[in-house]
PDB file of C-alpha atoms in Angstrom:
ATOM      1  CA  MET A   1      17.834  11.820  19.076  1.00 81.00           C
ATOM      2  CA  THR A   2      18.869  12.735  15.562  1.00 83.00           C
ATOM      3  CA  GLU A   3      16.581  14.425  13.074  1.00 82.00           C
ATOM      4  CA  PRO A   4      16.011  11.233  11.015  1.00 84.00           C
ATOM      5  CA  GLU A   5      15.107   9.344  14.206  1.00 86.00           C
ATOM      6  CA  PHE A   6      12.739  12.128  15.219  1.00 82.00           C
ATOM      7  CA  LEU A   7      11.059  12.069  11.816  1.00 82.00           C
ATOM      8  CA  GLU A   8      10.681   8.286  12.017  1.00 88.00           C
ATOM      9  CA  VAL A   9       9.099   8.519  15.480  1.00 86.00           C
ATOM     10  CA  ILE A  10       6.706  11.216  14.255  1.00 83.00           C
ATOM     11  CA  ASN A  11       5.814   9.032  11.284  1.00 85.00           C
ATOM     12  CA  LEU A  12       5.087   6.099  13.610  1.00 88.00           C
ATOM     13  CA  HIS A  13       2.887   8.349  15.762  1.00 83.00           C
ATOM     14  CA  ALA A  14       0.964   9.516  12.706  1.00 82.00           C
ATOM     15  CA  VAL A  15       0.456   5.965  11.432  1.00 88.00           C
ATOM     16  CA  SER A  16      -0.714   4.832  14.858  1.00 86.00           C
ATOM     17  CA  ALA A  17      -3.175   7.727  15.119  1.00 82.00           C
ATOM     18  CA  MET A  18      -4.595   7.091  11.652  1.00 85.00           C
ATOM     19  CA  ASN A  19      -5.006   3.387  12.418  1.00 89.00           C
ATOM     20  CA  ALA A  20      -6.876   4.184  15.631  1.00 85.00           C
ATOM     21  CA  PHE A  21      -9.093   6.660  13.782  1.00 85.00           C
ATOM     22  CA  ALA A  22      -9.794   4.108  11.034  1.00 90.00           C
ATOM     23  CA  ILE A  23     -10.824   1.545  13.661  1.00 89.00           C
ATOM     24  CA  TYR A  24     -13.067   4.142  15.325  1.00 88.00           C
ATOM     25  CA  LEU A  25     -14.756   4.978  12.019  1.00 89.00           C
ATOM     26  CA  SER A  26     -15.109   1.307  11.047  1.00 92.00           C
ATOM     27  CA  LEU A  27     -16.821   0.377  14.296  1.00 90.00           C
ATOM     28  CA  THR A  28     -19.021   3.480  14.199  1.00 90.00           C
ATOM     29  CA  PHE A  29     -20.253   2.682  10.697  1.00 91.00           C
ATOM     30  CA  ALA A  30     -20.675  -0.992  11.628  1.00 91.00           C
ATOM     31  CA  PHE A  31     -22.859   0.108  14.545  1.00 90.00           C
ATOM     32  CA  LEU A  32     -24.885   2.431  12.315  1.00 89.00           C
ATOM     33  CA  THR A  33     -25.337  -0.292   9.697  1.00 90.00           C
ATOM     34  CA  ALA A  34     -26.448  -2.850  12.268  1.00 88.00           C
ATOM     35  CA  ILE A  35     -28.891  -0.417  13.845  1.00 86.00           C
ATOM     36  CA  TYR A  36     -30.278   0.521  10.432  1.00 86.00           C
ATOM     37  CA  LEU A  37     -30.788  -3.105   9.402  1.00 87.00           C
ATOM     38  CA  ILE A  38     -32.121  -4.597  12.630  1.00 85.00           C
ATOM     39  CA  GLY A  39     -32.597  -1.705  15.052  1.00 80.00           C
ATOM     40  CA  ALA A  40     -36.369  -1.541  14.766  1.00 79.00           C
ATOM     41  CA  ARG A  41     -36.635  -5.266  15.566  1.00 84.00           C
ATOM     42  CA  LEU A  42     -34.439  -5.141  18.668  1.00 83.00           C
ATOM     43  CA  SER A  43     -36.076  -5.192  22.057  1.00 86.00           C
ATOM     44  CA  LYS A  44     -35.441  -2.246  24.331  1.00 84.00           C
ATOM     45  CA  ALA A  45     -33.029  -4.324  26.448  1.00 88.00           C
ATOM     46  CA  GLN A  46     -31.084  -5.473  23.381  1.00 87.00           C
ATOM     47  CA  LEU A  47     -30.866  -1.917  22.105  1.00 85.00           C
ATOM     48  CA  ILE A  48     -29.597  -0.707  25.472  1.00 86.00           C
ATOM     49  CA  MET A  49     -26.941  -3.443  25.531  1.00 90.00           C
ATOM     50  CA  VAL A  50     -25.748  -2.752  21.986  1.00 88.00           C
ATOM     51  CA  GLY A  51     -25.855   1.001  22.544  1.00 87.00           C
ATOM     52  CA  SER A  52     -23.946   0.672  25.820  1.00 89.00           C
ATOM     53  CA  LEU A  53     -21.236  -1.385  24.154  1.00 90.00           C
ATOM     54  CA  TYR A  54     -20.849   1.229  21.434  1.00 89.00           C
ATOM     55  CA  LEU A  55     -20.903   4.090  23.950  1.00 88.00           C
ATOM     56  CA  ALA A  56     -18.252   2.438  26.129  1.00 89.00           C
ATOM     57  CA  TRP A  57     -16.019   1.668  23.179  1.00 86.00           C
ATOM     58  CA  SER A  58     -16.346   4.996  21.421  1.00 86.00           C
ATOM     59  CA  SER A  59     -15.911   6.921  24.672  1.00 84.00           C
ATOM     60  CA  SER A  60     -12.625   5.119  25.271  1.00 86.00           C
ATOM     61  CA  PHE A  61     -11.276   6.494  21.995  1.00 83.00           C
ATOM     62  CA  ALA A  62     -11.042  10.051  23.386  1.00 79.00           C
ATOM     63  CA  PRO A  63      -8.719   9.306  26.362  1.00 84.00           C
ATOM     64  CA  VAL A  64      -6.503   7.141  24.171  1.00 83.00           C
ATOM     65  CA  ALA A  65      -6.257   9.962  21.627  1.00 80.00           C
ATOM     66  CA  ILE A  66      -5.471  12.456  24.395  1.00 81.00           C
ATOM     67  CA  VAL A  67      -2.646  10.298  25.806  1.00 85.00           C
ATOM     68  CA  HIS A  68      -1.280   9.782  22.310  1.00 82.00           C
ATOM     69  CA  LEU A  69      -1.338  13.518  21.610  1.00 80.00           C
ATOM     70  CA  ILE A  70       0.326  14.336  24.943  1.00 82.00           C
ATOM     71  CA  ALA A  71       3.193  12.033  23.953  1.00 83.00           C
ATOM     72  CA  PHE A  72       3.256  13.678  20.535  1.00 81.00           C
ATOM     73  CA  ASP A  73       3.419  17.161  22.109  1.00 79.00           C
ATOM     74  CA  SER A  74       6.231  16.160  24.454  1.00 82.00           C
ATOM     75  CA  LEU A  75       8.286  15.058  21.459  1.00 81.00           C
ATOM     76  CA  PHE A  76       7.861  18.477  19.885  1.00 78.00           C
ATOM     77  CA  GLU A  77       8.736  20.281  23.104  1.00 79.00           C
ATOM     78  CA  GLU A  78      11.942  18.278  23.369  1.00 81.00           C
ATOM     79  CA  TYR A  79      12.931  18.616  19.706  1.00 77.00           C
ATOM     80  CA  THR A  80      11.493  21.957  18.599  1.00 74.00           C
ATOM     81  CA  ALA A  81      14.271  22.523  16.061  1.00 75.00           C
ATOM     82  CA  PHE A  82      12.944  19.664  13.927  1.00 71.00           C
ATOM     83  CA  ALA A  83       9.353  20.916  13.747  1.00 69.00           C
ATOM     84  CA  ARG A  84       9.187  22.806  10.478  1.00 71.00           C
ATOM     85  CA  THR A  85       5.475  23.469  10.177  1.00 73.00           C
ATOM     86  CA  SER A  86       2.859  25.153  12.296  1.00 74.00           C
ATOM     87  CA  LEU A  87       0.394  22.325  11.593  1.00 74.00           C
ATOM     88  CA  TRP A  88       1.842  20.405  14.539  1.00 72.00           C
ATOM     89  CA  TYR A  89       0.540  23.090  16.889  1.00 73.00           C
ATOM     90  CA  LEU A  90      -3.127  22.928  15.904  1.00 78.00           C
ATOM     91  CA  PRO A  91      -5.627  21.803  18.596  1.00 80.00           C
ATOM     92  CA  TRP A  92      -5.570  18.110  17.676  1.00 78.00           C
ATOM     93  CA  THR A  93      -6.692  16.940  21.121  1.00 76.00           C
ATOM     94  CA  GLU A  94      -9.854  19.018  20.957  1.00 81.00           C
ATOM     95  CA  PHE A  95     -10.449  17.753  17.426  1.00 84.00           C
ATOM     96  CA  ALA A  96     -10.191  14.088  18.514  1.00 80.00           C
ATOM     97  CA  VAL A  97     -12.554  14.633  21.443  1.00 82.00           C
ATOM     98  CA  GLY A  98     -14.957  16.591  19.222  1.00 87.00           C
ATOM     99  CA  ILE A  99     -15.028  13.822  16.623  1.00 86.00           C
ATOM    100  CA  THR A 100     -15.715  11.244  19.331  1.00 85.00           C
ATOM    101  CA  LEU A 101     -18.536  13.231  20.920  1.00 86.00           C
ATOM    102  CA  SER A 102     -20.032  14.040  17.519  1.00 90.00           C
ATOM    103  CA  GLY A 103     -20.015  10.361  16.581  1.00 88.00           C
ATOM    104  CA  ILE A 104     -21.758   9.435  19.826  1.00 88.00           C
ATOM    105  CA  ALA A 105     -24.393  12.136  19.341  1.00 90.00           C
ATOM    106  CA  ILE A 106     -25.037  11.180  15.710  1.00 90.00           C
ATOM    107  CA  CYS A 107     -25.358   7.489  16.598  1.00 88.00           C
ATOM    108  CA  GLY A 108     -27.722   8.307  19.449  1.00 86.00           C
ATOM    109  CA  TYR A 109     -29.907  10.393  17.159  1.00 89.00           C
ATOM    110  CA  PHE A 110     -29.844   7.633  14.538  1.00 87.00           C
ATOM    111  CA  VAL A 111     -30.941   5.023  17.097  1.00 84.00           C
ATOM    112  CA  PHE A 112     -33.751   7.309  18.251  1.00 84.00           C
ATOM    113  CA  ASP A 113     -34.959   7.793  14.662  1.00 85.00           C
ATOM    114  CA  ILE A 114     -34.853   4.055  13.958  1.00 81.00           C
ATOM    115  CA  ARG A 115     -36.862   3.308  17.090  1.00 78.00           C
ATOM    116  CA  GLN A 116     -39.400   5.987  16.170  1.00 79.00           C
ATOM    117  CA  GLY A 117     -39.687   4.540  12.668  1.00 72.00           C
ATOM    118  CA  THR A 118     -38.903   7.814  10.886  1.00 63.00           C
ATOM    119  CA  ILE A 119     -35.906   6.600   8.874  1.00 60.00           C
ATOM    120  CA  GLY A 120     -36.817   5.117   5.518  1.00 55.00           C
ATOM    121  CA  LYS A 121     -40.121   6.933   5.214  1.00 55.00           C
ATOM    122  CA  GLY A 122     -40.800   9.662   2.708  1.00 49.00           C
ATOM    123  CA  SER A 123     -41.631  13.231   3.617  1.00 49.00           C
ATOM    124  CA  ASN A 124     -45.329  12.360   3.796  1.00 50.00           C
ATOM    125  CA  GLY A 125     -44.725   9.427   6.182  1.00 50.00           C
ATOM    126  CA  GLU A 126     -44.983   6.631   3.599  1.00 49.00           C
TER     127      GLU A 126
END
């Protein structure tokens, strides 16, 4: 593989990763918006179903990111002469998993607060 081909493949990997991350963020904020607007009116069963769908989807983002980053790392192992920055060697896999787990935890806390009725009230409970 020539250097221009390598750079094009790396660019395609980066675009693919950013698209996946944008989809993850879009669906996370859609979930948060839906829970904020109608979460208190959902029955417990409905909340469990919606929460389970979000949990299943958002949890699947981490393995996909890991597989993508393994492919990315194998490219750099094969063509180390073309890698001109140390940024490629940062712990991106751990970052992707951390973002996913943080999003799940934040959404879970948000759902709990909505169900308890604490969101939207002032500091004195009004």
